[in-house]
Coordinates of C-alpha atoms in Angstrom, one line a residue:
Chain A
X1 CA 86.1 126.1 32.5
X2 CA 87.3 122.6 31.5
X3 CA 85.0 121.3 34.1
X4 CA 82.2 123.5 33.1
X5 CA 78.8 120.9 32.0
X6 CA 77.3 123.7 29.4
X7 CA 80.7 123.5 27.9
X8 CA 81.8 120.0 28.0
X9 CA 80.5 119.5 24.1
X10 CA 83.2 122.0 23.0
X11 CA 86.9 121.2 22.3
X12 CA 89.1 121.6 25.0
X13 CA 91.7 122.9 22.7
X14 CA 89.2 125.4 21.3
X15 CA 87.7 126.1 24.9
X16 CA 91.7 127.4 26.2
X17 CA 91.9 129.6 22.8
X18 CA 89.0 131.1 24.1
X19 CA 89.4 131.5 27.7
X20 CA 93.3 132.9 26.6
X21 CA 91.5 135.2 23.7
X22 CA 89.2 136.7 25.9
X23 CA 91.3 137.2 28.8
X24 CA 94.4 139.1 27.0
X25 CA 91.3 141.1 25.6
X26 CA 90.2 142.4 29.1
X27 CA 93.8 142.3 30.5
X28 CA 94.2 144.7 27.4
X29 CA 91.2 147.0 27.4
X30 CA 92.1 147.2 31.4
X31 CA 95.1 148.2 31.1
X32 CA 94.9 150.9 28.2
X33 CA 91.4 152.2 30.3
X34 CA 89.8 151.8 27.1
X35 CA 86.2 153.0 26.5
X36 CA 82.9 151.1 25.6
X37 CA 82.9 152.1 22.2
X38 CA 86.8 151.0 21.9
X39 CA 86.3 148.0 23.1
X40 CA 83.4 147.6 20.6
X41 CA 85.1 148.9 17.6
X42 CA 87.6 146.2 18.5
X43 CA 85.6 143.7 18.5
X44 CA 83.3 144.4 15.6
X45 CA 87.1 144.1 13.8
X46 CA 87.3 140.5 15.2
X47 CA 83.5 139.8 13.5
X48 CA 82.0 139.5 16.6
X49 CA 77.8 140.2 16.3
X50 CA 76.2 143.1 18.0
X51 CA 74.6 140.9 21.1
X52 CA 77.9 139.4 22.1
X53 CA 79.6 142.8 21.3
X54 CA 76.9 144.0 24.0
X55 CA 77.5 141.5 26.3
X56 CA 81.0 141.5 26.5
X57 CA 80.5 145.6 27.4
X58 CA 77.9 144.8 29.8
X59 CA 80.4 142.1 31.7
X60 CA 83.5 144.9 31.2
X61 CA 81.6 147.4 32.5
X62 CA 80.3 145.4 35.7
X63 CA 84.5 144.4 36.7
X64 CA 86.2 147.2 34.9
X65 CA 86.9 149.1 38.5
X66 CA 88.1 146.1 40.6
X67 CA 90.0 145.2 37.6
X68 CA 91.9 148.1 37.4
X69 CA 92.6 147.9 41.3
X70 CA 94.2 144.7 40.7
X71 CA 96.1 145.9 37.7
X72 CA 97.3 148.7 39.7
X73 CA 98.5 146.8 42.4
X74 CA 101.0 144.8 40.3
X75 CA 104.7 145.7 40.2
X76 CA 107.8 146.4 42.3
X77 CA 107.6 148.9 44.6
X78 CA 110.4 149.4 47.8
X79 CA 109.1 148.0 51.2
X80 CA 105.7 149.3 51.8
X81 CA 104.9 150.5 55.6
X82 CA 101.7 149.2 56.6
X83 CA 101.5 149.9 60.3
X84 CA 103.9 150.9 63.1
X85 CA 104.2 150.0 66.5
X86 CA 105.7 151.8 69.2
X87 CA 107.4 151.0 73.2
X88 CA 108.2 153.6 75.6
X89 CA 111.0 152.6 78.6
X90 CA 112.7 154.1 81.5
X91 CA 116.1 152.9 81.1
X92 CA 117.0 152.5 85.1
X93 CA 120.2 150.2 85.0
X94 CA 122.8 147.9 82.9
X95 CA 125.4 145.7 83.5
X96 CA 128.0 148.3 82.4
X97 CA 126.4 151.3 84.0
X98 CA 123.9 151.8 86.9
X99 CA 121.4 154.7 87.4
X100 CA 121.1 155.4 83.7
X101 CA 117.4 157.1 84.1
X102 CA 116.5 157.4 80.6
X103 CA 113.3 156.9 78.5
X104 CA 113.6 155.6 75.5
X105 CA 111.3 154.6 72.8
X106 CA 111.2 151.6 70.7
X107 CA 109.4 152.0 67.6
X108 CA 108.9 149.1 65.2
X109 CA 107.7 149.7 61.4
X110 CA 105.6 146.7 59.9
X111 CA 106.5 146.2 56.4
X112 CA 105.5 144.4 53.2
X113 CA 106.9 143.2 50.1
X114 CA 104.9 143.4 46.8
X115 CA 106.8 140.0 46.2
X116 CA 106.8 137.4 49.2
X117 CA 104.8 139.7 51.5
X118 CA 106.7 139.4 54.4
X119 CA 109.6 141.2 55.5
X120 CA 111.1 141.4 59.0
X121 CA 109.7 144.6 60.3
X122 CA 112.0 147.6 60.9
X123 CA 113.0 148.6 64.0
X124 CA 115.3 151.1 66.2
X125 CA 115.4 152.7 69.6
X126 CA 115.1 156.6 69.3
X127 CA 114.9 159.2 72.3
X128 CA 112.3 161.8 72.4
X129 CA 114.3 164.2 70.8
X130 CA 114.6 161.8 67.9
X131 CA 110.8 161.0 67.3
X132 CA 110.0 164.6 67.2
X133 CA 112.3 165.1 64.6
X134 CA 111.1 162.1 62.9
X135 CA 107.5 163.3 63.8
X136 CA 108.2 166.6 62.3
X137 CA 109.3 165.3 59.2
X138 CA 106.5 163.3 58.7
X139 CA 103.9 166.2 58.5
X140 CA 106.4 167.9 56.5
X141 CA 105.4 165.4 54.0
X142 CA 101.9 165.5 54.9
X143 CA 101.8 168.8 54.4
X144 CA 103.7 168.5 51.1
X145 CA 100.9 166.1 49.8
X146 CA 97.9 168.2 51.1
X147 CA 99.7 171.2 49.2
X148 CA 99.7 168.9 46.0
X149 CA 96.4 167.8 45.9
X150 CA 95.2 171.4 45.7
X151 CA 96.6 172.7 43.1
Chain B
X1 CA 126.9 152.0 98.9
X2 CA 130.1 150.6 99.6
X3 CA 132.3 149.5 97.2
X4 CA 134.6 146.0 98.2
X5 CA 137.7 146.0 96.7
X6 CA 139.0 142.6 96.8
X7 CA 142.6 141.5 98.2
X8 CA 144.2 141.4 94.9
X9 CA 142.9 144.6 94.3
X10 CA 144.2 145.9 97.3
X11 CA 147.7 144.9 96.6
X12 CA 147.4 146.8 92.8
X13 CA 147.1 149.9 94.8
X14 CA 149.0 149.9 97.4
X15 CA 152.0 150.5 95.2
X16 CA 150.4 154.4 95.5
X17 CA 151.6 155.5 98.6
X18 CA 154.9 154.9 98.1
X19 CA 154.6 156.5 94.2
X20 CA 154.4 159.8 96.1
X21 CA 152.5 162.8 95.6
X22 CA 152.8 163.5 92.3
X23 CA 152.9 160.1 91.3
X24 CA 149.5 160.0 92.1
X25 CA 148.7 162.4 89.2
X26 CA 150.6 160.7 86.8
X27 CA 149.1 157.5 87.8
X28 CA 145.8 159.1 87.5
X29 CA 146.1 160.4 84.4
X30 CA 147.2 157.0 82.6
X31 CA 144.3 155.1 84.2
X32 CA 142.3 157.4 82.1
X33 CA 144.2 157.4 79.1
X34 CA 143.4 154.0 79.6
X35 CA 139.5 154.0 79.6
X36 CA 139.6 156.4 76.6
X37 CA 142.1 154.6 74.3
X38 CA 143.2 151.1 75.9
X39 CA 146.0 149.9 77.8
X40 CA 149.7 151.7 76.4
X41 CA 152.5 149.8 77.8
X42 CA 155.3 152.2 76.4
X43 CA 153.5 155.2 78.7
X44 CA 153.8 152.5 81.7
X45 CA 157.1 152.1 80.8
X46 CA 158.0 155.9 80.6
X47 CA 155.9 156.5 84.0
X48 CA 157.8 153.3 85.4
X49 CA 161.1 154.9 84.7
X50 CA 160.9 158.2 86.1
X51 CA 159.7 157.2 89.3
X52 CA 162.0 154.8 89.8
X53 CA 159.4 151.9 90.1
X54 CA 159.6 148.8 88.1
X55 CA 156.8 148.6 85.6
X56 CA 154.8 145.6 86.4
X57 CA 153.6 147.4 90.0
X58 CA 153.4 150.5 87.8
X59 CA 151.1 148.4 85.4
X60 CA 149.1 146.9 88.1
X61 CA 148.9 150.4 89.4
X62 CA 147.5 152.1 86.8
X63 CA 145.3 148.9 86.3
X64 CA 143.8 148.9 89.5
X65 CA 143.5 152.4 89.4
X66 CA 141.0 152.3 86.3
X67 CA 139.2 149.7 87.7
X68 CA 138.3 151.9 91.1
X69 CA 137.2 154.7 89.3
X70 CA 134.8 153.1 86.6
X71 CA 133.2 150.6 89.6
X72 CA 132.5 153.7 91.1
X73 CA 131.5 155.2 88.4
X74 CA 129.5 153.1 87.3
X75 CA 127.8 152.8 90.6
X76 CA 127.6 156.2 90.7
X77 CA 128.7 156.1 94.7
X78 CA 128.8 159.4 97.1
X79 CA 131.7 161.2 97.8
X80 CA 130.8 159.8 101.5
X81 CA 130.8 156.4 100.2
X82 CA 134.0 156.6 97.8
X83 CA 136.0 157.9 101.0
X84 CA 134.8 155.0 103.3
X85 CA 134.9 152.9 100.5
X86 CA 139.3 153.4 100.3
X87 CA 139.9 153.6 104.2
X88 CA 140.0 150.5 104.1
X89 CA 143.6 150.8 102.1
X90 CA 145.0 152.6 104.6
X91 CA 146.2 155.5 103.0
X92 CA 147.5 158.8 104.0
X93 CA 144.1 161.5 104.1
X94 CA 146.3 163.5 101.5
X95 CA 146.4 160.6 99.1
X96 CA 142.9 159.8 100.2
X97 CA 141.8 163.5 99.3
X98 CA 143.6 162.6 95.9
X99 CA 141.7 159.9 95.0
X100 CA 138.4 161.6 95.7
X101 CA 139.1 164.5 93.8
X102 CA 140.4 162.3 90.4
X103 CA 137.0 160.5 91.1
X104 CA 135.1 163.5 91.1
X105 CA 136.5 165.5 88.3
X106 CA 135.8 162.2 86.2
X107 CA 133.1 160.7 86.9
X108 CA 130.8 162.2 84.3
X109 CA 133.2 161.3 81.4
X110 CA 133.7 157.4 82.5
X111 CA 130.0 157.3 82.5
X112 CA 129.8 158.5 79.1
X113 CA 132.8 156.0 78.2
X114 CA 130.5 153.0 80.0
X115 CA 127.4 154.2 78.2
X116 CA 128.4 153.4 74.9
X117 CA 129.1 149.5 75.6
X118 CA 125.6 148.8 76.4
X119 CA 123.5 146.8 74.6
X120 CA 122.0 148.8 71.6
X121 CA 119.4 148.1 68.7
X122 CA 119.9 150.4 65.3
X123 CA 118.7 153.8 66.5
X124 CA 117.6 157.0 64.4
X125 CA 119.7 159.1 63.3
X126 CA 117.5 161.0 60.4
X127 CA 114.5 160.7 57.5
X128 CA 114.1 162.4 53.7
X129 CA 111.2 161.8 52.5
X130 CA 110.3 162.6 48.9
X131 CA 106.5 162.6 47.5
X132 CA 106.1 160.7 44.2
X133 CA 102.9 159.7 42.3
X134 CA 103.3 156.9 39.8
X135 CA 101.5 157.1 36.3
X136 CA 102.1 154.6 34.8
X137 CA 103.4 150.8 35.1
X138 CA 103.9 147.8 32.7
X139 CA 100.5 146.4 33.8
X140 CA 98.4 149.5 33.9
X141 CA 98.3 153.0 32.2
X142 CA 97.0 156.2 33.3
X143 CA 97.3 155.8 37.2
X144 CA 97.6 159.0 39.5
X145 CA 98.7 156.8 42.5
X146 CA 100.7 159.0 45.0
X147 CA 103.1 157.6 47.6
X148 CA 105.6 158.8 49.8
X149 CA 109.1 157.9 49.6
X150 CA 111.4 157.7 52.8
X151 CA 115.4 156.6 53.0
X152 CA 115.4 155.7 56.6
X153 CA 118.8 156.5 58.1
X154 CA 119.9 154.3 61.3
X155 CA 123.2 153.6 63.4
X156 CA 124.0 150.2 64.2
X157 CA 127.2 149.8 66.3
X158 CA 128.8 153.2 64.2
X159 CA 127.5 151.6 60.8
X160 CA 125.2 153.9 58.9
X161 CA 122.2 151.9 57.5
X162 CA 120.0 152.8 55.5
X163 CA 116.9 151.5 54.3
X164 CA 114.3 152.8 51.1
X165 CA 111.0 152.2 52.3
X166 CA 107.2 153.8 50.9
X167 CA 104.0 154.2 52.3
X168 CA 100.7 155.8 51.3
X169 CA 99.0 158.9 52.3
X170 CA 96.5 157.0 54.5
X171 CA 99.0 155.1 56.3
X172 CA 101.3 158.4 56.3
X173 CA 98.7 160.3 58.8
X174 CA 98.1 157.0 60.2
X175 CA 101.6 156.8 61.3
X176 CA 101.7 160.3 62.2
X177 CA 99.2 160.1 64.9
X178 CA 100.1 156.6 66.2
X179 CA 103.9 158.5 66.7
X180 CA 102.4 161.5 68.2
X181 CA 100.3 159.7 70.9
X182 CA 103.8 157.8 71.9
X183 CA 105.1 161.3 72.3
X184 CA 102.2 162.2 74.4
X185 CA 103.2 159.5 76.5
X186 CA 106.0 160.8 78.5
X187 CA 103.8 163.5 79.6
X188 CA 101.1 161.8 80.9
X189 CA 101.0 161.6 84.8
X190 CA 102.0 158.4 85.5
X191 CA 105.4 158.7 83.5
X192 CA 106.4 161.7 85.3
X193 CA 105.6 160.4 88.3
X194 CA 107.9 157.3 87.4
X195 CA 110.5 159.7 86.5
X196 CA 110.2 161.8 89.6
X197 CA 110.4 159.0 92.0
X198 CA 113.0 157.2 90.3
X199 CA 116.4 158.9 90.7

């Protein structure tokens, strides 16, 4: 806004107040999902006149759903699976033992961090028997959340 | 296949025949305790003693006894193969018979034994998986944002691991049906033909 040309007759000093004044005010109203007539109220307190009140709403109203997205997406939160990938092999021989003949899967969990978003990615070796009890478990807690969202 | 036993090897053994009989057994019997727990010098010792031999051939012995049975083993060779395999010693077919037999009964065990030195990366050993919903955080009120919860549990070379990881529903199912088509997998023609031809 510093570079802004309809603004350049203002004070910089007073432009910042501004901007900061404004911002903490949606940043506010955001986060306490306030309603139009909240917001108004509000502002009518700070002797602001019925047009600005308006379109200040108008704006609010327009960004209020992105802006709660990106409110929502800030904090901590542990590792955060966003895909996996999987490997199947037929384990024939090793240098310790030959004629092993066994599959084996590799499965690799791609994870992010709220923080630095990256993370190396999880992964293990499992056998079959393992990722259907893994698999298992996993619609266990799909089930779980299909259960919760109906009642 | 053949196994080659090399001229030092040769000379380990050949303390055997003149161990006797039941010699054999003993001998037989510390080469495994061997493989399962490490070398134990005092048993050598003891063994040494009461057949009258002096405990470095015993040692060698035993030694070269262990390492016949987990090369073949390991190889998995035929009985065909392991009796060819120790004519070349020159022993009697009693002591030859001997041999065969402690290979036999043991094989299966060794391999387990070998098994466990191979390379490995962390693998599974369970999931819990708890189902949260957050409603609230510093920066915004009033959320109903669900999420699953996991504690993966993993083995690394006998440590237990385990990691706290999340998702959400979307990726949950996502998840579910990329693991369920890798199950699929192994049933599919081609890897059972693999698996059928390969043994």
């Amino acid at each position: 806004i510093l570079d802004d040309p309809d603004l350049k007759d203002i004070d910089p000093t007073v432009l910042k107040h501004c901007h900061a004044a404004a911002a903490t005010c949606i940043l506010e109203a955001g986060k306490h999902k306030a309603d139009i007539s909240a917001i108004s109220t509000c502002l009518e307190d700070c002797k602001l006149d019925k047009e600005r009140i308006e379109q200040f709403c108008t704006e609010y109203q327009k960004n209020k759903d992105a802006l709660e997205i990106l409110l929502g997406s800030i904090g901590r939160s542990p590792l955060h699976i966003t895909d996996v990938s999987w490997r199947l092999e037929y384990q024939i021989k090793n240098n310790q033992l030959h004629k092993t003949y066994q599959p084996s899967y590799l499965v690799t969990l791609n994870v992010e961090n709220s923080d630095s978003g990256s993370h190396p990615d999880v992964s293990f070796s499992c056998t079959m028997e393992q990722l259907q009890d893994l698999v298992g478990k996993l619609k266990d807690a799909a089930k779980s959340l299909d259960r919760a969202t109906q009642m | 296949m053949l196994l080659v036993l090399s001229a030092e090897h040769r000379a380990h053994l050949g303390c055997l025949p003149r161990a006797g009989g039941a010699a054999v057994g003993e001998l037989g019997r510390l080469a495994l305790e061997q493989l399962r727990r490490g070398a134990a010098p005092r048993a050598c010792e003891a063994a040494a003693r009461k057949l009258n031999i002096d405990v470095d051939t015993i040692q060698h012995g035993v030694e070269g006894l262990a390492y016949l049975l987990t090369e073949s083993s390991k190889l998995m060779i035929s009985e065909i193969d392991f009796q060819d395999s120790i004519h070349v010693l020159g022993f009697s077919d009693e002591l030859n018979k001997s041999l065969l037999q402690l290979y036999l009964d043991n094989r299966k065990e060794i391999r387990s034994i070998l098994g466990e030195l191979a390379p490995r990366l962390p693998s599974y050993h369970s999931l819990e998986w708890r189902l949260d919903v957050q409603l609230a955080s510093r920066s915004l009120r009033q959320q109903i944002k669900p999420a699953v919860t996991m504690k993966l549990h993993l083995n690394q070379n006998e440590d237990q691991t385990a990691q706290v990881l999340q998702t959400d529903p979307a990726t949950l199912l996502h998840l579910i049906q990329q693991l369920e088509q890798a199950l699929g997998e192994m049933k599919t023609n081609h890897c059972r033909r693999i698996v059928r031809n390969m043994k």
